[in-house]
Tab-separated table of C-alpha atoms in Angstrom:
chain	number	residue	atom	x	y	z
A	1	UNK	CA	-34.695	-27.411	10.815
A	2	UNK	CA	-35.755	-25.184	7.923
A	3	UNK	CA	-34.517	-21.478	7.343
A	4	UNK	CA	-36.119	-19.284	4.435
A	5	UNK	CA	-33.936	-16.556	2.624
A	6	UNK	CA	-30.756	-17.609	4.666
A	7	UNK	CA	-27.875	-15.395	4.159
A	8	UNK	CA	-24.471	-16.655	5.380
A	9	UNK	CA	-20.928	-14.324	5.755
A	10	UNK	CA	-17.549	-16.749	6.514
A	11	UNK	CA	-15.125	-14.539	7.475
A	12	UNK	CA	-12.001	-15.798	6.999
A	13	UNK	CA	-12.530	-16.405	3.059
A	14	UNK	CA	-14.697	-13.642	3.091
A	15	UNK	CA	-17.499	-15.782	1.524
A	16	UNK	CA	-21.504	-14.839	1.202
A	17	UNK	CA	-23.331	-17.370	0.511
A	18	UNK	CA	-27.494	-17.137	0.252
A	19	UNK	CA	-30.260	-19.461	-0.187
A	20	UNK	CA	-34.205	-19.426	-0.622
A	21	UNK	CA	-34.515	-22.066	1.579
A	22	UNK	CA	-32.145	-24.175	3.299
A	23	UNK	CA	-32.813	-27.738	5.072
A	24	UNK	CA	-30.773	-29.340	7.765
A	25	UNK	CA	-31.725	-33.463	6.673
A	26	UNK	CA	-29.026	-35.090	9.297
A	27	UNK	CA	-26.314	-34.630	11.631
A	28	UNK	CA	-23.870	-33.369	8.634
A	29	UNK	CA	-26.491	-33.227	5.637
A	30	UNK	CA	-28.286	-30.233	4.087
A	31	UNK	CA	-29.972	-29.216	0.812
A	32	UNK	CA	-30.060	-25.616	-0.108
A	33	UNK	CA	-32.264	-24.152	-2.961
A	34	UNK	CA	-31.425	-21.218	-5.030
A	35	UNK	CA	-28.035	-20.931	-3.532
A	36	UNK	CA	-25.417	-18.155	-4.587
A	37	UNK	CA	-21.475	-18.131	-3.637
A	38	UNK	CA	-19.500	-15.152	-4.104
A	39	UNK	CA	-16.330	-12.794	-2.318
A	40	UNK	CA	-17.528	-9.543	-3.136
A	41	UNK	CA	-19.311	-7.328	-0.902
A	42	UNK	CA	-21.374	-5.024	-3.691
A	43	UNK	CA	-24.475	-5.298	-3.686
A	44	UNK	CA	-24.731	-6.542	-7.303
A	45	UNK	CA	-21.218	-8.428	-6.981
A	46	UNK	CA	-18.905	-9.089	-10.132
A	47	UNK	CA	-19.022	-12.186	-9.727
A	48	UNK	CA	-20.605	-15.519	-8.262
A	49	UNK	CA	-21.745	-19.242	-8.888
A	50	UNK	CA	-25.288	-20.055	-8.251
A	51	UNK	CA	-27.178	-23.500	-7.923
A	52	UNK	CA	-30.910	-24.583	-8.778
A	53	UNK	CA	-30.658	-27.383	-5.876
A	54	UNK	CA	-27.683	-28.239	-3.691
A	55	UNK	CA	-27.380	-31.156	-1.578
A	56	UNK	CA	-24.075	-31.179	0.941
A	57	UNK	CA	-23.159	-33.821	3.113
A	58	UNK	CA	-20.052	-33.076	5.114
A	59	UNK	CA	-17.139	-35.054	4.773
A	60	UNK	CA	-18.455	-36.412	1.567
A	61	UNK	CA	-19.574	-34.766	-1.666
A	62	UNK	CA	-22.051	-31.840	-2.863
A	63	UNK	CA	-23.865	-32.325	-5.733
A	64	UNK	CA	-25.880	-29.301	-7.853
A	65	UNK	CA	-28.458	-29.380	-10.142
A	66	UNK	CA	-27.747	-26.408	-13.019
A	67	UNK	CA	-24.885	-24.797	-11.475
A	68	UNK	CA	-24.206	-21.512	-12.978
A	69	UNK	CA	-21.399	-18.810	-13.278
A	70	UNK	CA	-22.623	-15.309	-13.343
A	71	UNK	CA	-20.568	-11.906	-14.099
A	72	UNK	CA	-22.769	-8.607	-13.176
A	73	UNK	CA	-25.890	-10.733	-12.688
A	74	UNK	CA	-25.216	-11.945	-16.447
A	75	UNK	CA	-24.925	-15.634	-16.871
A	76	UNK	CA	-21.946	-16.628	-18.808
A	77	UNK	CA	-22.387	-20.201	-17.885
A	78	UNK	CA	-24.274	-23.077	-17.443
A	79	UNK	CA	-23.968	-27.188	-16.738
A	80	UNK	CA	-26.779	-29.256	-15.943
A	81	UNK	CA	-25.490	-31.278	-13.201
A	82	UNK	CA	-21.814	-31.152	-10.407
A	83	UNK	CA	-20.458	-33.083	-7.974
A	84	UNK	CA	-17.762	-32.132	-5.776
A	85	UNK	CA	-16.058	-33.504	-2.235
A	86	UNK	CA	-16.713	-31.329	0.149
A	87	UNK	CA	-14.304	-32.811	2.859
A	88	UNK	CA	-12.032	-31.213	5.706
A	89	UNK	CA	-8.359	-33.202	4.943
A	90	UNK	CA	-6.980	-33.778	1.615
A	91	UNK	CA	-8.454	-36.786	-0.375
A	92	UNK	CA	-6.375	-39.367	-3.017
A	93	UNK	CA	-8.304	-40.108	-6.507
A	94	UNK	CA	-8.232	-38.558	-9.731
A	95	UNK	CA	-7.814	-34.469	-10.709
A	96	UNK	CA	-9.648	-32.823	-13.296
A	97	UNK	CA	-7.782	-33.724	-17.039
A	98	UNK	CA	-6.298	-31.444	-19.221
A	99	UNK	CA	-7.153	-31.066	-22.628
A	100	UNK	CA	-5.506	-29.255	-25.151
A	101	UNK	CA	-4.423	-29.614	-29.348
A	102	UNK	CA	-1.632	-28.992	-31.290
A	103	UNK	CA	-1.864	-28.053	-35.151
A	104	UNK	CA	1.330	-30.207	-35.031
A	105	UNK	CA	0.759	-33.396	-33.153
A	106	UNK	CA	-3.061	-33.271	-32.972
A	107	UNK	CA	-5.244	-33.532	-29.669
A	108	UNK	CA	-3.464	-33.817	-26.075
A	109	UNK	CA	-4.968	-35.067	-22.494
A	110	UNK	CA	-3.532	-35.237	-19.347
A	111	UNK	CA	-4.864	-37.181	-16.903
A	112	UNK	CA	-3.389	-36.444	-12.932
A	113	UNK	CA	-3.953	-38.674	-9.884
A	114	UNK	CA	-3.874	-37.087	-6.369
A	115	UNK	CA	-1.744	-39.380	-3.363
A	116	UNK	CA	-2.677	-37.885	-0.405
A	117	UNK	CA	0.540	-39.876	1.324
A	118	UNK	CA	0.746	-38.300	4.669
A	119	UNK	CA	0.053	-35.074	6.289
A	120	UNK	CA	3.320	-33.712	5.581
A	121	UNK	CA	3.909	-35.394	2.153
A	122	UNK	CA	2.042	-35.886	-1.233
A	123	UNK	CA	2.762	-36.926	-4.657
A	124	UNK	CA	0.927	-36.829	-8.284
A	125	UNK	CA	0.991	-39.023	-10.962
A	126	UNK	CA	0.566	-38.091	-14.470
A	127	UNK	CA	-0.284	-39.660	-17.622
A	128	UNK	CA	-0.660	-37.711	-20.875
A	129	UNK	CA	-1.198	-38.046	-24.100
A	130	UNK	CA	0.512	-35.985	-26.837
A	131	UNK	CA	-1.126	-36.129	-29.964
A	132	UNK	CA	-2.672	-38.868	-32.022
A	133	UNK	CA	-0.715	-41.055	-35.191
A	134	UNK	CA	1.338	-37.647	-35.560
A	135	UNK	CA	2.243	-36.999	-32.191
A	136	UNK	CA	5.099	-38.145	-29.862
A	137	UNK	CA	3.229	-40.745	-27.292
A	138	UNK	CA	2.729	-41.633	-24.184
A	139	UNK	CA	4.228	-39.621	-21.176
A	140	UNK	CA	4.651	-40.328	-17.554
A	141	UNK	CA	5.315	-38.173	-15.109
A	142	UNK	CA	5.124	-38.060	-10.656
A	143	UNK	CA	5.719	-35.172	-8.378
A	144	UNK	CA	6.577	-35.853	-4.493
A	145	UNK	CA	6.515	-33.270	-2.383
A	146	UNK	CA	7.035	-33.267	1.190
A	147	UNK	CA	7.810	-31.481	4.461
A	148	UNK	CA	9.514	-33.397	6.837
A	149	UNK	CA	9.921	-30.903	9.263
A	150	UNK	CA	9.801	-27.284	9.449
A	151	UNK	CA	13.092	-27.161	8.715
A	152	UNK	CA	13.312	-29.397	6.167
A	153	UNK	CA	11.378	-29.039	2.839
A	154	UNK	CA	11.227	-29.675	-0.706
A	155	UNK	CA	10.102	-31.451	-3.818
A	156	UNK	CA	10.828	-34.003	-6.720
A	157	UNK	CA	9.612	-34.231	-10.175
A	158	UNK	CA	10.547	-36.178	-12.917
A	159	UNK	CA	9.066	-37.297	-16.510
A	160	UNK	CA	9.474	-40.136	-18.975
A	161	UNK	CA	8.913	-40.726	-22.746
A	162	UNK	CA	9.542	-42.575	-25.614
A	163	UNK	CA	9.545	-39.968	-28.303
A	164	UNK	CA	7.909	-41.983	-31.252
A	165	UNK	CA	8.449	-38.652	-33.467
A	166	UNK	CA	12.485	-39.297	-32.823
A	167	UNK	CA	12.598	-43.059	-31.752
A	168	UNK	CA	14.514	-42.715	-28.398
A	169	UNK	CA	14.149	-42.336	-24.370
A	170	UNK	CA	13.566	-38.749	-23.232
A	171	UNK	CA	13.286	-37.445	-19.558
A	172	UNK	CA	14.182	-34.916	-17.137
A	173	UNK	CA	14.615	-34.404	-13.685
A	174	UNK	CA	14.016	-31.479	-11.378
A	175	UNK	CA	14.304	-31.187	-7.586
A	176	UNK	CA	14.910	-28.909	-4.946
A	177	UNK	CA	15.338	-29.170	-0.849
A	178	UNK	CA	15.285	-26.553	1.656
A	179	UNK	CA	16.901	-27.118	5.023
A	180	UNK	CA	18.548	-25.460	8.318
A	181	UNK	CA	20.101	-27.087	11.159
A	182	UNK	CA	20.890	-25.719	14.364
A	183	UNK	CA	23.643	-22.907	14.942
A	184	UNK	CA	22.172	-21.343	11.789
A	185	UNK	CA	24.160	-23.621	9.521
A	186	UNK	CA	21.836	-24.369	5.873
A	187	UNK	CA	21.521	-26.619	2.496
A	188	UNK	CA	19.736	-25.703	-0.607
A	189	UNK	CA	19.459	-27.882	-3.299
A	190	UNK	CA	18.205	-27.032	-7.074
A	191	UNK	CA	18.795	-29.995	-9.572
A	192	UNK	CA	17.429	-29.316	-13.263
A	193	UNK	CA	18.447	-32.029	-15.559
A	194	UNK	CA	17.381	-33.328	-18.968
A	195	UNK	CA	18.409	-35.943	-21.257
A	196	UNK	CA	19.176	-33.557	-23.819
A	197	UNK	CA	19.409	-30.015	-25.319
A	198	UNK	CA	16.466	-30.133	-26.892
A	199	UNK	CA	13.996	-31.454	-24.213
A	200	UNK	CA	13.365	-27.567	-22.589
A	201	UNK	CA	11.545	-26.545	-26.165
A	202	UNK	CA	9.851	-29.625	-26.881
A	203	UNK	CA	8.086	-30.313	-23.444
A	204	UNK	CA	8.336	-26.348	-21.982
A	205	UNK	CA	5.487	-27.025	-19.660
A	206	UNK	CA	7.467	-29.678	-17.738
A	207	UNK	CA	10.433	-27.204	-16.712
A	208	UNK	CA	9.728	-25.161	-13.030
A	209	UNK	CA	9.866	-21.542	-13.274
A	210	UNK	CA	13.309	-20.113	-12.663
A	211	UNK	CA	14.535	-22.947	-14.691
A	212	UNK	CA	11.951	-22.344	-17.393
A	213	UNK	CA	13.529	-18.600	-17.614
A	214	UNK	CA	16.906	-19.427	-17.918
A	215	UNK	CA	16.526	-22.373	-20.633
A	216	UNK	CA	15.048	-19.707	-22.682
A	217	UNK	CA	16.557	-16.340	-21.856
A	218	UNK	CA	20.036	-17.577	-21.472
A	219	UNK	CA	19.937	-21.599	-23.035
A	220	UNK	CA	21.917	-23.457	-20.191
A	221	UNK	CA	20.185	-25.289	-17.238
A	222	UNK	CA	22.123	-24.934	-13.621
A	223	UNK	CA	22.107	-27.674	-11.048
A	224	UNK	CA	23.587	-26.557	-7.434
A	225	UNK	CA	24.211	-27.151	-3.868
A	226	UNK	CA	24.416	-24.895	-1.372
A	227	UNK	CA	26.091	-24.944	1.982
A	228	UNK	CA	26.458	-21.970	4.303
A	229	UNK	CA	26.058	-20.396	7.932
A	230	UNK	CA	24.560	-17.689	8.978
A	231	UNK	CA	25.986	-14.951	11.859
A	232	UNK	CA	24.316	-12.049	13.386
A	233	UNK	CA	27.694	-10.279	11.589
A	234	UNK	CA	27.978	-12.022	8.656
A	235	UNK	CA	27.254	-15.215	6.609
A	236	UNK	CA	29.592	-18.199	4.660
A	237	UNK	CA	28.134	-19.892	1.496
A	238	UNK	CA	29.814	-22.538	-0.748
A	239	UNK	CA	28.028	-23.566	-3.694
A	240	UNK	CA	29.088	-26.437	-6.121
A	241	UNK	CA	26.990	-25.673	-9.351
A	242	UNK	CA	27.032	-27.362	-12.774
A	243	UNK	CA	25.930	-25.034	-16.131
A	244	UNK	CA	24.477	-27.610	-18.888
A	245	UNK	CA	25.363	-25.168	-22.297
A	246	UNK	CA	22.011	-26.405	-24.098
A	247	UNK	CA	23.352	-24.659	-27.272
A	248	UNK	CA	24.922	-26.826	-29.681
A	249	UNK	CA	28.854	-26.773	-30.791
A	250	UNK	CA	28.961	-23.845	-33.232
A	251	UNK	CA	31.691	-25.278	-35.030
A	252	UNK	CA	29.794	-29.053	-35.151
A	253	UNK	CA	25.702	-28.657	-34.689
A	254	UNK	CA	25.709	-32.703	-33.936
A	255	UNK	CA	27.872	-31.741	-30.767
A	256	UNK	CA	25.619	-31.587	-27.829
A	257	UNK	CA	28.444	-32.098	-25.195
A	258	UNK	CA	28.897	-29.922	-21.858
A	259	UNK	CA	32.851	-30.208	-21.799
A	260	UNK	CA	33.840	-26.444	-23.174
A	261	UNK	CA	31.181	-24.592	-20.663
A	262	UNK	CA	33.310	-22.885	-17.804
A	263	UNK	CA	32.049	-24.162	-14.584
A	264	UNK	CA	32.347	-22.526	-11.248
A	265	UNK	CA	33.542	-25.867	-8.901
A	266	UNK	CA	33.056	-24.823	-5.879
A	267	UNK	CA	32.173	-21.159	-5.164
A	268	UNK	CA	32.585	-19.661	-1.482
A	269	UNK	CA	31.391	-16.363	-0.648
A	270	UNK	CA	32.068	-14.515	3.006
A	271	UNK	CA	30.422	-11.473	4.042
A	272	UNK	CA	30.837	-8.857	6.874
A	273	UNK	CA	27.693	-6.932	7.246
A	274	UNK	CA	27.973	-3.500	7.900
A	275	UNK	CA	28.712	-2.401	11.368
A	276	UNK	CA	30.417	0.481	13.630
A	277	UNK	CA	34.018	0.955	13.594
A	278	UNK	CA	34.425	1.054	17.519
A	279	UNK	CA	32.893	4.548	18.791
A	280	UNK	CA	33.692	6.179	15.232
A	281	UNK	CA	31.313	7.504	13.045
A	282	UNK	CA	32.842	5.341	10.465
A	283	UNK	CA	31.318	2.350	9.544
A	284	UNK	CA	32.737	-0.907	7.788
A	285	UNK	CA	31.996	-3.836	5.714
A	286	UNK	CA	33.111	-6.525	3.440
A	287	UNK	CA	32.491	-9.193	0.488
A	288	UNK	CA	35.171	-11.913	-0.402
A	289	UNK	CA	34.385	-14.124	-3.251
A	290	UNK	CA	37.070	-17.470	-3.894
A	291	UNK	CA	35.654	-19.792	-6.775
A	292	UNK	CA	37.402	-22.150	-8.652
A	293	UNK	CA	37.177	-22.213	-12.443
A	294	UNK	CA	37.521	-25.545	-14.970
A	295	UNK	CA	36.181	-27.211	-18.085
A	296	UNK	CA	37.275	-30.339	-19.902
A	297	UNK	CA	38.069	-28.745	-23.364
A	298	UNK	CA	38.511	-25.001	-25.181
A	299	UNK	CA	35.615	-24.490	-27.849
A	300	UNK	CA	35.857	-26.236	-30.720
A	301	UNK	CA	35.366	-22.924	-33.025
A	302	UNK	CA	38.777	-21.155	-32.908
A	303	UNK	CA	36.768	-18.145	-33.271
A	304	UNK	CA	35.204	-18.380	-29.891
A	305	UNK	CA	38.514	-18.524	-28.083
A	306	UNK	CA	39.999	-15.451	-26.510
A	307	UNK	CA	43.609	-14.746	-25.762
A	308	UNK	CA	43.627	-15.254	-21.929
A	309	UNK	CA	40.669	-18.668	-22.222
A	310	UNK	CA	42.165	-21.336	-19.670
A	311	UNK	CA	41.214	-24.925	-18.877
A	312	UNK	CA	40.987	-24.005	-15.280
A	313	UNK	CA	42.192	-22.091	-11.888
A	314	UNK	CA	40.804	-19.982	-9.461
A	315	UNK	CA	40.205	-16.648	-8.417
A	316	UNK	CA	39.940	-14.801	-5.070
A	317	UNK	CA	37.848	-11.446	-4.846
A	318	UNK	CA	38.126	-9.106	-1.700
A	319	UNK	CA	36.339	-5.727	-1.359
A	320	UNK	CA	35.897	-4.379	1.895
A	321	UNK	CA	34.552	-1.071	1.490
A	322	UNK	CA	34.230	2.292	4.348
A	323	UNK	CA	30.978	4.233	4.847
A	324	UNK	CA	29.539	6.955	7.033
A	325	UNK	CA	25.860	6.935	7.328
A	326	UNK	CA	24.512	10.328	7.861
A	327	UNK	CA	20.715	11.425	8.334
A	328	UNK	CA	20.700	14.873	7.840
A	329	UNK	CA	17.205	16.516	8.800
A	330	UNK	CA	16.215	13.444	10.493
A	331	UNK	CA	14.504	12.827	6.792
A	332	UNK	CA	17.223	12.287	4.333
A	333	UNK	CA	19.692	9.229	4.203
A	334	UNK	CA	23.033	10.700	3.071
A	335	UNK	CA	26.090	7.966	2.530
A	336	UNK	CA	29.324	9.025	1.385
A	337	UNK	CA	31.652	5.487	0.771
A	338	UNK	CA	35.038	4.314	-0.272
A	339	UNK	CA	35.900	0.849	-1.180
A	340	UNK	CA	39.159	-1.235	-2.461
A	341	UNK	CA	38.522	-4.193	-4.806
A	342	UNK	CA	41.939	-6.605	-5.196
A	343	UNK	CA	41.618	-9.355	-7.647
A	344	UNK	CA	43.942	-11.998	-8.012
A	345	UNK	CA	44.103	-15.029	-10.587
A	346	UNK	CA	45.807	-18.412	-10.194
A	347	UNK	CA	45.527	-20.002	-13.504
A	348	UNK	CA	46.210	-23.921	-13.293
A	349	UNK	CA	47.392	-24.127	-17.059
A	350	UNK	CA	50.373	-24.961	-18.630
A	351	UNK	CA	50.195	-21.898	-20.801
A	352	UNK	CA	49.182	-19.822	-18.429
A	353	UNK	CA	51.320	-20.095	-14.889
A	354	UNK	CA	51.958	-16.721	-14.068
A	355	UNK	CA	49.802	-15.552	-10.800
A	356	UNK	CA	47.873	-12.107	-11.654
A	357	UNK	CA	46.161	-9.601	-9.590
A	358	UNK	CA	44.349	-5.949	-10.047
A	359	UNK	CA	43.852	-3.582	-7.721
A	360	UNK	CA	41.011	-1.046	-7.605
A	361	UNK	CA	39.536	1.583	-5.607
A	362	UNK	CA	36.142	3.500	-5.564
A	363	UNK	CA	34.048	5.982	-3.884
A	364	UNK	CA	30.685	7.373	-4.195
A	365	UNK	CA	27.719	7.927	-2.051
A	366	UNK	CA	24.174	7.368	-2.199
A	367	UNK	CA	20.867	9.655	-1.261
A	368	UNK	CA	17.308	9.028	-0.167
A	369	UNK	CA	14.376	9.257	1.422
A	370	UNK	CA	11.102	7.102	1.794
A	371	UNK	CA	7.765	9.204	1.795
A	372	UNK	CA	4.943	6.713	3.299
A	373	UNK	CA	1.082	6.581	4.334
A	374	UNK	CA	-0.588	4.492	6.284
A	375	UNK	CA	-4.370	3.223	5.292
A	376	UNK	CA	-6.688	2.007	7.362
């Protein structure tokens, strides 16, 4: 079958696609002349591809003759020839490169390769290139990802060089798992780990994102596990997390070590959500915090060491805190509140033995609203 000036509207991707002429060749085949893709619904859109020729065969691959990116009408531009799969499930082969230079190290590729493993799991493979006679190599790299169930989820990456520039191994590792058992009981895991300090600046584009932030707002790297329930009344968390300082030893810059960054081994946090005291208008809640401070040494820099620094000991935090929510006006949330904070310190230190606490209370009260519309 033939159609002449065939306009199509998907729906769900809110796609219009047109054609001068449009042949149906097989039982999944078709060539399409003068074709147009685009989202917008103007009538001159801001946007869209277009294609001399087009010939589709489901499952398989589209190829174009002159495809074409337009803004306003305006092409911006041009190749003379495209192929592309155009199948239903995810396919294994090669992804587009990426190119780049460096005034340092010269030109850069990197070439990906697509595993479609299973419907629930992938991986990718990389191989790139960083600069030419100047630069630092070769560089290998994989991503798995996977989803095992719907409660369990997560990913691995990991990369590999050998730094000609410094003449040694370099890599890093990053990872992170997602998953919840029955009874609302949970683990989270975040590992970010690199073979040294210097790796975050040097190959930035390998680190995720909330990694990537603190490597360069705050120069350490954390690694942690999480394990926790959840109630309908509260929640229990314990986290064992490792800081990797990736500043150098002030007093020594050829000290890389980890041993004089505190570390918080484990960490358990409770909390009460808020809730009414029996029939009272009062209503209570509370946060307890017990962690467990140590490091191997004190800085090196006797500058950097304060009066009260310890090797290690702990710490329990409780602050359970009194509130009555009021709604005066049936349009303003008024909450007048009064907590207690005690504090108290076991230091496990030969210097330091005596058992310390503080005490604090506080009050205060909050006010708002919330002014809304809803759009069609």
């Amino acid at each position: 079958g033939t159609v002449y000036q065939g306009k199509l509207f998907l729906k769900k991707k809110n796609f219009h696609i047109t054609g001068s002429k449009v042949e149906k060749l097989g039982e999944a085949e078709y060539r399409v002349y003068d074709a147009t893709l685009t989202s917008c619904d103007e009538r001159v859109p801001s946007w869209k591809f277009s294609v001399k020729r087009l010939d589709v065969e489901v499952e398989g691959y589209a190829k174009g003759w002159w495809p074409g990116f337009h803004v306003k009408d305006i092409p911006v531009l041009y190749f003379p020839w495209a192929m592309f799969p155009v199948k239903r499930e995810r396919q294994s082969g090669f992804l587009f490169p990426d190119f780049g230079t460096s005034s340092k190290w010269g030109p850069e590729i990197t070439i990906p390769f697509y595993w479609a493993i299973a419907p629930n799991q992938d991986a990718t493979f990389y191989l790139e290139r960083i600069g030419d006679a100047r630069g630092r190599g070769f560089k290998e790299g994989a991503e798995y990802r996977y989803a095992w169930s719907r409660r369990a989820q997560g990913q691995i990456k990991g990369f590999y060089i050998w730094d000609e520039k410094e003449e040694r191994s370099r890599w890093s590792i990053f990872a992170d798992h997602d998953q919840t058992f029955p009874g609302r009981y949970y683990i989270k895991a975040d590992v970010n780990w690199v073979s040294d300090n210097d790796y975050p600046v040097d190959f930035d584009n390998d680190i995720p994102g909330e990694a990537f932030i603190d490597a360069r707002s705050k120069h350490q790297l954390e690694s942690s596990i999480i394990l926790g329930k959840d109630w309908e009344w509260g929640a229990l968390g314990t986290e064992f997390s490792y800081v990797r300082d990736l500043e150098p030893d002030p007093a020594d810059d050829s000290v890389t070590t980890n041993r004089a960054t505190m570390q918080r081994l484990p960490q358990a946090t409770f909390f009460l959500y808020q809730d009414q005291f029996l029939s009272t208008p009062l209503f209570y809640e509370m946060e307890a915090e017990g962690t467990h401070f140590w490091r191997e040494e004190l800085p090196t820099n006797p500058a950097l060491i304060k009066d009260d620094e310890i090797l290690k000991g702990g710490r329990i935090d409780l602050y359970p805190r009194l509130s009555v929510p009021l709604k005066p006006y049936d349009m303003v949330r008024f909450e007048p509140w009064v907590g207690y904070r005690e504090t108290i310190y076991f230091p496990d230190d030969p210097a330091y033995d005596e058992v310390t606490s503080r005490e604090l209370f506080d009050v205060g009260a909050s006010l708002g609203t919330t002014i809304s519309r809803v759009f069609p």
